[in-house]
Coordinates of C-alpha atoms in Angstrom, one line a residue:
X1 CA 33.8 -31.3 -75.6
X2 CA 37.6 -29.4 -74.5
X3 CA 38.9 -30.3 -70.8
X4 CA 37.9 -27.1 -69.5
X5 CA 34.4 -27.9 -69.9
X6 CA 34.8 -31.6 -68.2
X7 CA 36.5 -29.8 -65.3
X8 CA 33.7 -27.6 -65.2
X9 CA 31.1 -30.3 -65.4
X10 CA 32.8 -32.4 -62.9
X11 CA 33.2 -29.5 -60.4
X12 CA 29.3 -28.5 -60.6
X13 CA 28.7 -32.3 -60.0
X14 CA 30.9 -32.5 -56.8
X15 CA 29.1 -29.4 -55.5
X16 CA 25.5 -30.8 -55.7
X17 CA 26.6 -33.8 -54.3
X18 CA 28.2 -32.5 -51.7
X19 CA 24.8 -30.6 -50.8
X20 CA 22.8 -33.2 -51.1
X21 CA 24.5 -36.2 -49.5
X22 CA 26.3 -36.0 -46.2
X23 CA 30.0 -36.6 -47.9
X24 CA 32.7 -34.3 -47.3
X25 CA 33.6 -32.3 -50.0
X26 CA 37.1 -32.7 -50.4
X27 CA 37.0 -36.7 -50.6
X28 CA 34.6 -35.9 -53.5
X29 CA 37.1 -33.0 -54.9
X30 CA 40.0 -35.9 -54.7
X31 CA 38.0 -38.6 -56.7
X32 CA 36.9 -35.8 -59.2
X33 CA 40.7 -34.8 -59.4
X34 CA 42.1 -38.4 -60.2
X35 CA 39.5 -38.9 -62.5
X36 CA 39.7 -35.3 -64.8
X37 CA 43.3 -35.3 -64.3
X38 CA 44.5 -38.7 -65.5
X39 CA 41.2 -39.4 -68.2
X40 CA 40.8 -35.8 -69.4
X41 CA 44.4 -34.1 -68.9
X42 CA 46.6 -37.3 -68.6
X43 CA 48.3 -36.4 -65.8
X44 CA 50.4 -38.4 -63.7
X45 CA 48.9 -39.2 -60.0
X46 CA 52.4 -37.6 -58.8
X47 CA 51.1 -34.4 -60.5
X48 CA 47.8 -34.7 -59.7
X49 CA 48.7 -34.5 -55.9
X50 CA 51.5 -31.8 -56.7
X51 CA 48.4 -29.4 -56.2
X52 CA 48.3 -29.8 -52.3
X53 CA 49.7 -27.0 -51.0
X54 CA 51.7 -28.4 -47.7
X55 CA 51.9 -24.9 -46.3
X56 CA 47.9 -24.1 -46.2
X57 CA 47.5 -27.7 -44.9
X58 CA 49.8 -26.9 -42.0
X59 CA 48.6 -23.7 -41.2
X60 CA 44.9 -25.5 -41.0
X61 CA 46.4 -27.8 -38.7
X62 CA 48.4 -25.5 -36.7
X63 CA 46.0 -22.7 -35.9
X64 CA 43.2 -25.4 -35.1
X65 CA 45.5 -27.4 -32.6
X66 CA 46.2 -24.0 -30.6
X67 CA 42.6 -23.4 -30.5
X68 CA 41.7 -26.4 -29.5
X69 CA 44.3 -26.2 -26.2
X70 CA 42.5 -22.8 -26.1
X71 CA 39.3 -24.8 -25.7
X72 CA 40.4 -27.6 -23.3
X73 CA 42.2 -25.2 -20.7
X74 CA 39.0 -22.8 -20.5
X75 CA 40.7 -19.5 -22.1
X76 CA 37.6 -19.4 -24.8
X77 CA 35.0 -19.1 -21.4
X78 CA 37.4 -17.3 -20.1
X79 CA 37.0 -14.6 -23.2
X80 CA 33.4 -15.0 -23.5
X81 CA 32.9 -14.4 -19.4
X82 CA 34.8 -11.7 -19.6
X83 CA 33.2 -9.9 -22.2
X84 CA 29.7 -10.5 -21.2
X85 CA 30.5 -9.1 -17.8
X86 CA 32.0 -6.0 -19.5
X87 CA 28.5 -4.8 -20.6
X88 CA 27.6 -4.1 -16.9
X89 CA 24.3 -5.6 -17.0
X90 CA 23.4 -3.5 -20.7
X91 CA 21.0 -5.9 -22.5
X92 CA 21.2 -3.8 -25.5
X93 CA 25.1 -4.3 -25.6
X94 CA 24.9 -8.0 -25.2
X95 CA 24.1 -9.1 -28.9
X96 CA 27.5 -6.7 -29.5
X97 CA 29.4 -9.0 -27.3
X98 CA 28.1 -12.1 -28.7
X99 CA 29.3 -10.7 -32.2
X100 CA 32.7 -9.5 -30.8
X101 CA 33.3 -12.7 -29.1
X102 CA 32.4 -15.0 -32.1
X103 CA 34.8 -12.3 -34.1
X104 CA 37.9 -13.2 -32.1
X105 CA 37.4 -16.6 -32.0
X106 CA 37.3 -17.0 -35.7
X107 CA 40.0 -14.4 -36.1
X108 CA 42.4 -16.2 -34.0
X109 CA 41.8 -19.6 -35.8
X110 CA 38.7 -21.1 -34.9
X111 CA 36.2 -22.9 -37.9
X112 CA 33.5 -20.5 -38.5
X113 CA 31.2 -23.7 -37.6
X114 CA 33.1 -24.5 -34.5
X115 CA 33.0 -20.6 -33.4
X116 CA 29.1 -20.5 -34.0
X117 CA 28.5 -23.7 -32.3
X118 CA 30.2 -22.6 -28.7
X119 CA 28.3 -19.0 -28.8
X120 CA 25.5 -19.9 -30.7
X121 CA 23.6 -21.7 -27.4
X122 CA 24.8 -18.8 -25.3
X123 CA 23.7 -15.9 -27.2
X124 CA 20.3 -17.5 -28.1
X125 CA 20.1 -18.4 -24.5
X126 CA 20.2 -14.7 -23.5
X127 CA 17.7 -14.1 -26.3
X128 CA 15.0 -16.3 -24.7
X129 CA 15.4 -14.9 -21.3
X130 CA 15.6 -11.1 -22.2
X131 CA 13.3 -10.9 -25.0
X132 CA 15.9 -10.2 -27.5
X133 CA 14.7 -11.0 -31.1
X134 CA 16.2 -14.6 -31.6
X135 CA 17.0 -13.4 -35.4
X136 CA 18.7 -11.0 -34.1
X137 CA 20.8 -12.8 -31.8
X138 CA 21.3 -16.0 -34.2
X139 CA 22.4 -13.8 -37.2
X140 CA 25.1 -11.7 -35.0
X141 CA 26.8 -14.9 -34.3
X142 CA 27.1 -15.8 -37.5
X143 CA 27.7 -12.6 -39.0
X144 CA 30.2 -12.0 -35.8
X145 CA 32.1 -15.4 -37.4
X146 CA 32.1 -13.7 -40.8
X147 CA 33.8 -10.5 -39.5
X148 CA 36.5 -12.3 -37.6
X149 CA 37.2 -14.8 -40.5
X150 CA 39.3 -12.9 -42.7
X151 CA 42.1 -12.2 -40.1
X152 CA 45.7 -13.0 -41.5
X153 CA 45.6 -16.0 -39.3
X154 CA 42.3 -16.8 -39.6
X155 CA 41.1 -20.3 -41.6
X156 CA 39.4 -17.9 -44.1
X157 CA 42.2 -15.9 -44.6
X158 CA 44.9 -18.1 -44.7
X159 CA 43.2 -19.8 -47.7
X160 CA 42.5 -16.6 -49.3
X161 CA 45.7 -15.3 -49.2
X162 CA 47.4 -18.5 -50.1
X163 CA 45.0 -18.9 -53.2
X164 CA 45.6 -15.2 -54.4
X165 CA 49.7 -16.0 -54.2
X166 CA 49.3 -19.4 -55.7
X167 CA 47.4 -17.3 -58.5
X168 CA 50.1 -14.7 -58.7
X169 CA 48.1 -12.0 -57.5
X170 CA 49.2 -9.4 -55.3
X171 CA 47.8 -9.8 -52.1
X172 CA 46.7 -7.8 -49.1
X173 CA 45.5 -9.7 -46.4
X174 CA 44.4 -6.5 -44.1
X175 CA 42.2 -5.1 -47.6
X176 CA 40.3 -8.5 -47.3
X177 CA 40.0 -8.5 -43.5
X178 CA 38.8 -5.4 -43.4
X179 CA 36.3 -5.8 -46.0
X180 CA 34.7 -8.5 -44.4
X181 CA 34.7 -6.7 -41.0
X182 CA 32.7 -3.7 -42.3
X183 CA 30.5 -5.4 -44.3
X184 CA 29.3 -7.8 -41.3
X185 CA 29.4 -4.9 -39.1
X186 CA 27.2 -2.9 -41.0
X187 CA 24.8 -5.9 -41.5
X188 CA 24.7 -6.3 -37.5
X189 CA 23.9 -2.8 -37.1
X190 CA 20.8 -2.9 -39.6
X191 CA 19.7 -6.4 -38.2
X192 CA 20.3 -4.4 -34.6
X193 CA 17.6 -1.3 -35.8
X194 CA 15.4 -3.2 -37.5
X195 CA 15.0 -6.0 -34.7
X196 CA 14.1 -3.4 -32.0
X197 CA 17.9 -3.2 -30.6
X198 CA 16.8 0.4 -29.2
X199 CA 14.3 -1.0 -26.9
X200 CA 16.4 -2.8 -25.3
X201 CA 19.1 0.2 -24.4
X202 CA 16.5 0.8 -21.4
X203 CA 17.0 -3.1 -19.9
X204 CA 19.5 -3.7 -17.3
X205 CA 20.5 -7.2 -16.0
X206 CA 19.9 -7.5 -12.2
X207 CA 23.5 -6.4 -11.3
X208 CA 22.6 -7.1 -7.4
X209 CA 23.3 -10.9 -8.4
X210 CA 26.7 -11.5 -9.6
X211 CA 26.1 -14.7 -10.3
X212 CA 23.5 -13.8 -13.2
X213 CA 25.8 -13.6 -16.2
X214 CA 27.3 -17.1 -15.2
X215 CA 23.8 -18.7 -14.5
X216 CA 23.0 -17.5 -18.0
X217 CA 26.1 -19.0 -19.6
X218 CA 25.3 -22.3 -17.9
X219 CA 21.9 -22.1 -19.7
X220 CA 23.2 -21.4 -23.1
X221 CA 26.3 -23.6 -22.6
X222 CA 25.9 -27.1 -21.2
X223 CA 27.8 -29.3 -23.9
X224 CA 27.9 -27.9 -27.6
X225 CA 28.9 -29.9 -30.7
X226 CA 32.0 -28.4 -32.4
X227 CA 31.3 -29.6 -35.8
X228 CA 34.5 -29.6 -37.7
X229 CA 36.6 -30.0 -34.6
X230 CA 35.6 -33.0 -33.9
X231 CA 34.5 -32.9 -30.6
X232 CA 32.2 -31.2 -27.6
X233 CA 33.4 -28.9 -25.3
X234 CA 31.7 -27.5 -21.9
X235 CA 31.2 -23.7 -22.3
X236 CA 30.3 -21.3 -19.2
X237 CA 31.5 -24.3 -16.6
X238 CA 35.1 -23.1 -15.5
X239 CA 36.3 -21.7 -12.3
X240 CA 36.2 -18.3 -11.5
X241 CA 39.6 -16.7 -12.1
X242 CA 42.3 -16.7 -14.4
X243 CA 45.0 -19.8 -14.6
X244 CA 48.3 -19.2 -15.3
X245 CA 47.7 -21.9 -18.6
X246 CA 45.3 -19.5 -19.4
X247 CA 47.3 -16.8 -19.7
X248 CA 50.2 -18.0 -21.8
X249 CA 47.6 -19.0 -24.4
X250 CA 46.2 -15.9 -24.4
X251 CA 50.2 -14.5 -24.6
X252 CA 50.5 -17.0 -27.4
X253 CA 47.5 -15.8 -29.6
X254 CA 49.4 -12.8 -29.5
X255 CA 52.7 -14.2 -29.9
X256 CA 51.5 -15.9 -33.1
X257 CA 49.9 -13.2 -34.6
X258 CA 52.9 -10.8 -34.3
X259 CA 55.7 -13.1 -35.3
X260 CA 53.9 -13.9 -38.3
X261 CA 52.7 -10.4 -39.0
X262 CA 55.5 -8.5 -38.1
X263 CA 58.3 -10.4 -38.5
X264 CA 57.1 -12.3 -41.8
X265 CA 57.4 -16.1 -40.6
X266 CA 55.3 -19.1 -41.9
X267 CA 51.7 -18.6 -39.8
X268 CA 51.4 -22.4 -39.7
X269 CA 55.0 -23.1 -38.3
X270 CA 54.5 -20.4 -35.6
X271 CA 51.1 -21.4 -34.5
X272 CA 52.2 -25.6 -34.2
X273 CA 55.3 -24.4 -32.2
X274 CA 53.3 -22.2 -29.7
X275 CA 50.4 -25.3 -29.8
X276 CA 53.0 -27.9 -28.6
X277 CA 55.1 -25.9 -26.0
X278 CA 51.3 -24.8 -24.4
X279 CA 50.8 -29.1 -24.9
X280 CA 54.6 -29.7 -22.9
X281 CA 53.7 -27.5 -19.9
X282 CA 50.4 -29.4 -19.3
X283 CA 50.5 -32.7 -21.3
X284 CA 48.4 -34.6 -19.5
X285 CA 45.2 -32.2 -19.9
X286 CA 46.0 -31.5 -23.8
X287 CA 46.8 -35.3 -24.9
X288 CA 43.6 -35.3 -26.6
X289 CA 43.5 -32.4 -28.6
X290 CA 45.2 -33.4 -31.5
X291 CA 42.1 -34.9 -32.2
X292 CA 40.3 -31.6 -31.8
X293 CA 42.2 -30.3 -34.9
X294 CA 39.6 -29.5 -37.7
X295 CA 40.2 -32.8 -39.6
X296 CA 37.3 -32.5 -41.8
X297 CA 37.9 -28.9 -42.9
X298 CA 41.8 -29.8 -43.3
X299 CA 40.3 -32.9 -45.6
X300 CA 38.0 -30.4 -47.3
X301 CA 40.5 -27.5 -48.7
X302 CA 43.4 -30.3 -49.1
X303 CA 40.8 -32.0 -51.8
X304 CA 39.4 -29.0 -53.2
X305 CA 42.7 -26.9 -53.4
X306 CA 43.9 -30.3 -55.5
X307 CA 40.8 -29.9 -57.6
X308 CA 41.5 -26.4 -58.3
X309 CA 44.9 -27.5 -59.7
X310 CA 43.2 -29.7 -62.0
X311 CA 41.0 -26.4 -62.7
X312 CA 43.8 -24.4 -63.7
X313 CA 45.8 -27.2 -65.7
X314 CA 42.5 -27.5 -67.9
X315 CA 42.1 -23.7 -68.5
X316 CA 38.9 -23.7 -66.6
X317 CA 39.6 -20.2 -64.8
X318 CA 40.9 -18.4 -68.3
X319 CA 37.8 -19.8 -70.1
X320 CA 35.4 -18.7 -67.7
X321 CA 37.0 -15.2 -66.5
X322 CA 37.5 -14.6 -70.3
X323 CA 33.7 -15.2 -71.3
X324 CA 33.0 -12.8 -68.3
X325 CA 35.5 -10.4 -69.7
X326 CA 33.8 -10.6 -72.8
X327 CA 30.8 -9.8 -72.0
X328 CA 31.3 -5.7 -72.6
X329 CA 32.6 -4.3 -68.9
X330 CA 34.9 -6.0 -66.6
X331 CA 32.8 -4.5 -63.8
X332 CA 29.9 -6.9 -65.1
X333 CA 31.7 -9.6 -65.3
X334 CA 32.7 -9.2 -61.6
X335 CA 29.1 -8.7 -60.3
X336 CA 28.7 -12.0 -61.8
X337 CA 31.3 -13.7 -60.3
X338 CA 30.0 -12.1 -56.8
X339 CA 26.8 -13.5 -57.4
X340 CA 28.3 -17.3 -58.6
X341 CA 29.9 -17.3 -54.8
X342 CA 27.0 -16.0 -52.8
X343 CA 24.2 -18.2 -54.3
X344 CA 26.5 -21.4 -54.4
X345 CA 27.9 -20.8 -50.9
X346 CA 24.1 -20.5 -49.8
X347 CA 23.8 -24.2 -50.5
X348 CA 27.4 -25.4 -50.3
X349 CA 30.8 -25.0 -48.6
X350 CA 32.4 -21.4 -48.2
X351 CA 35.8 -22.9 -47.3
X352 CA 35.4 -25.2 -50.2
X353 CA 34.4 -22.1 -53.1
X354 CA 37.1 -19.9 -52.2
X355 CA 39.9 -22.0 -53.7
X356 CA 37.8 -22.4 -57.2
X357 CA 36.6 -19.1 -57.7
X358 CA 39.3 -16.7 -56.9
X359 CA 41.7 -18.3 -60.0
X360 CA 38.5 -17.7 -62.1
X361 CA 39.1 -14.3 -61.6
X362 CA 42.6 -13.9 -62.6
X363 CA 41.6 -13.0 -66.5
X364 CA 39.0 -10.4 -65.5
X365 CA 42.1 -8.5 -62.8
X366 CA 44.6 -9.0 -65.9
X367 CA 42.6 -7.5 -68.9
X368 CA 39.9 -5.7 -66.9
X369 CA 41.8 -2.9 -65.0
X370 CA 40.1 -4.3 -62.1
X371 CA 41.7 -3.7 -58.5
X372 CA 43.1 -7.3 -57.3
X373 CA 42.9 -6.9 -53.3
X374 CA 39.4 -5.2 -53.6
X375 CA 38.0 -7.9 -56.3
X376 CA 39.2 -10.6 -54.0
X377 CA 37.5 -8.7 -51.3
X378 CA 34.1 -8.6 -53.0
X379 CA 34.3 -12.3 -54.0
X380 CA 35.3 -13.4 -50.6
X381 CA 32.6 -11.4 -48.9
X382 CA 30.0 -12.3 -51.1
X383 CA 30.8 -16.1 -50.8
X384 CA 30.7 -16.0 -47.2
X385 CA 27.9 -13.4 -45.7
X386 CA 25.5 -16.0 -47.2
X387 CA 26.3 -18.5 -44.3
X388 CA 22.9 -17.2 -42.7
X389 CA 21.3 -19.3 -44.9
X390 CA 19.5 -22.1 -42.9
X391 CA 21.0 -24.4 -45.6
X392 CA 24.6 -23.4 -44.6
X393 CA 26.0 -25.1 -41.3
X394 CA 26.3 -21.7 -39.4
X395 CA 23.1 -21.0 -40.2
X396 CA 21.5 -24.8 -39.3
X397 CA 23.3 -24.2 -35.6
X398 CA 21.6 -21.3 -35.2
X399 CA 18.0 -23.0 -36.0
X400 CA 19.2 -26.3 -33.8
X401 CA 19.9 -23.7 -30.9
X402 CA 16.4 -21.5 -31.1
X403 CA 14.9 -20.9 -27.6
X404 CA 11.7 -22.0 -26.7
X405 CA 9.9 -18.8 -26.9
X406 CA 9.5 -19.0 -30.3
X407 CA 8.3 -22.5 -32.6
X408 CA 11.0 -24.0 -34.9
X409 CA 9.1 -23.4 -38.2
X410 CA 8.3 -19.7 -37.2
X411 CA 12.4 -19.1 -36.7
X412 CA 13.0 -21.2 -39.6
X413 CA 11.0 -19.1 -41.9
X414 CA 12.7 -16.0 -40.2
X415 CA 16.4 -17.2 -41.0
X416 CA 15.2 -18.3 -44.5
X417 CA 14.0 -15.0 -45.3
X418 CA 16.7 -13.2 -44.3
X419 CA 18.9 -15.6 -46.0
X420 CA 17.2 -15.0 -49.3
X421 CA 17.5 -11.0 -48.8
X422 CA 21.6 -11.4 -48.3
X423 CA 21.9 -13.8 -51.0
X424 CA 19.9 -11.4 -53.7
X425 CA 20.9 -8.0 -52.2
X426 CA 24.8 -9.1 -50.3
X427 CA 26.4 -9.8 -53.3
X428 CA 25.5 -6.6 -55.3
X429 CA 26.3 -3.9 -52.7
X430 CA 29.7 -5.6 -51.9
X431 CA 30.0 -5.0 -55.8
X432 CA 29.0 -1.5 -55.7
X433 CA 31.5 -0.6 -52.8
X434 CA 34.4 -2.4 -53.6
X435 CA 34.6 -3.3 -57.5
X436 CA 32.4 -0.7 -59.3
X437 CA 34.2 2.8 -58.1
X438 CA 36.9 1.7 -59.6
X439 CA 39.2 2.2 -57.1
X440 CA 42.3 0.8 -59.1
X441 CA 42.0 4.0 -61.3

């Protein structure tokens, strides 16, 4: 058996074990990288560890550290409250506010499950009180998380763009971001129409009670487990008004985006610098913020990116990519990879899959004349829209925070049904829109 097959079998094994058992897939990937690297590829341990991207790890730490400070000082709560009040009592707009706020949170660096854990209880609390479909509200939160999830300073965006650069592909940060934003917005719009959104247009929240919205935030927000951040965060409990540190935090996010994108500076260095400055301005309040860095995600990405290097060294991406390209049409091979990304991510980690599946696409892009940015965008979107599945962390969070108006089993069946539809149809539609037309020609 060739090393490419050994590396592929080990990859399948770590995904299966990581899905069935509550073990961080990054830790499993490190074990697989060590065993396959040493005993199938004759690599030294130093050569194996060379696969870790210091740039990627710094960025993950920097952006989640900055986001942790934003949670600590109430900036996240400020964003939620401001957005909800902006609807002016229009119930039909509340799902879209939850979609937008979750997109903003992931867009500025929140880990997707953390954003869903913060906004999900609030959104489903509104759903229970105002007769909004719980399925629509829960899926709006998840789709919102994915809509903003590929911004250039987001976790998914940083991973995708770094992997493209390492694979020698021409990156297009805006293309991948807009593809995810547009696809998830369209899916949210379909849900809105299909699940009674139009009936909500005539409903209004009592504007005579200025505390109504805050009461809903309290009801939905209590204490939310921030999976992936390693801490809990009070939501909807901050005092009224905008404090100086909150203004500075908002300015810090804008500054990070401008400096990183306009002046082409390393996002990790910029984000961690902004976080340190904010921490120095109020050291006592933020002394524990470093504990809220997404350390499980850091381990996950570090381990999987290390194993992705082992896969590349073994020749597995070229092996699979050549097989897909040999099917007679590069577009068919691209469709198969989109479905592989979607089906695997419905049961496993999207964050772990991205560093692995993008290098596999390289031979198709090189030999099949497929537009690199659009193909990677199709892979990225196909691998993340399925996070609505109840087997994914985001879908499970929505199930765990269901309103009392619907039974757990009924809500589970609704989420499962929607997840199956998205997994079966989503990759096909994304491929048809981004890859099939042959935009590279």
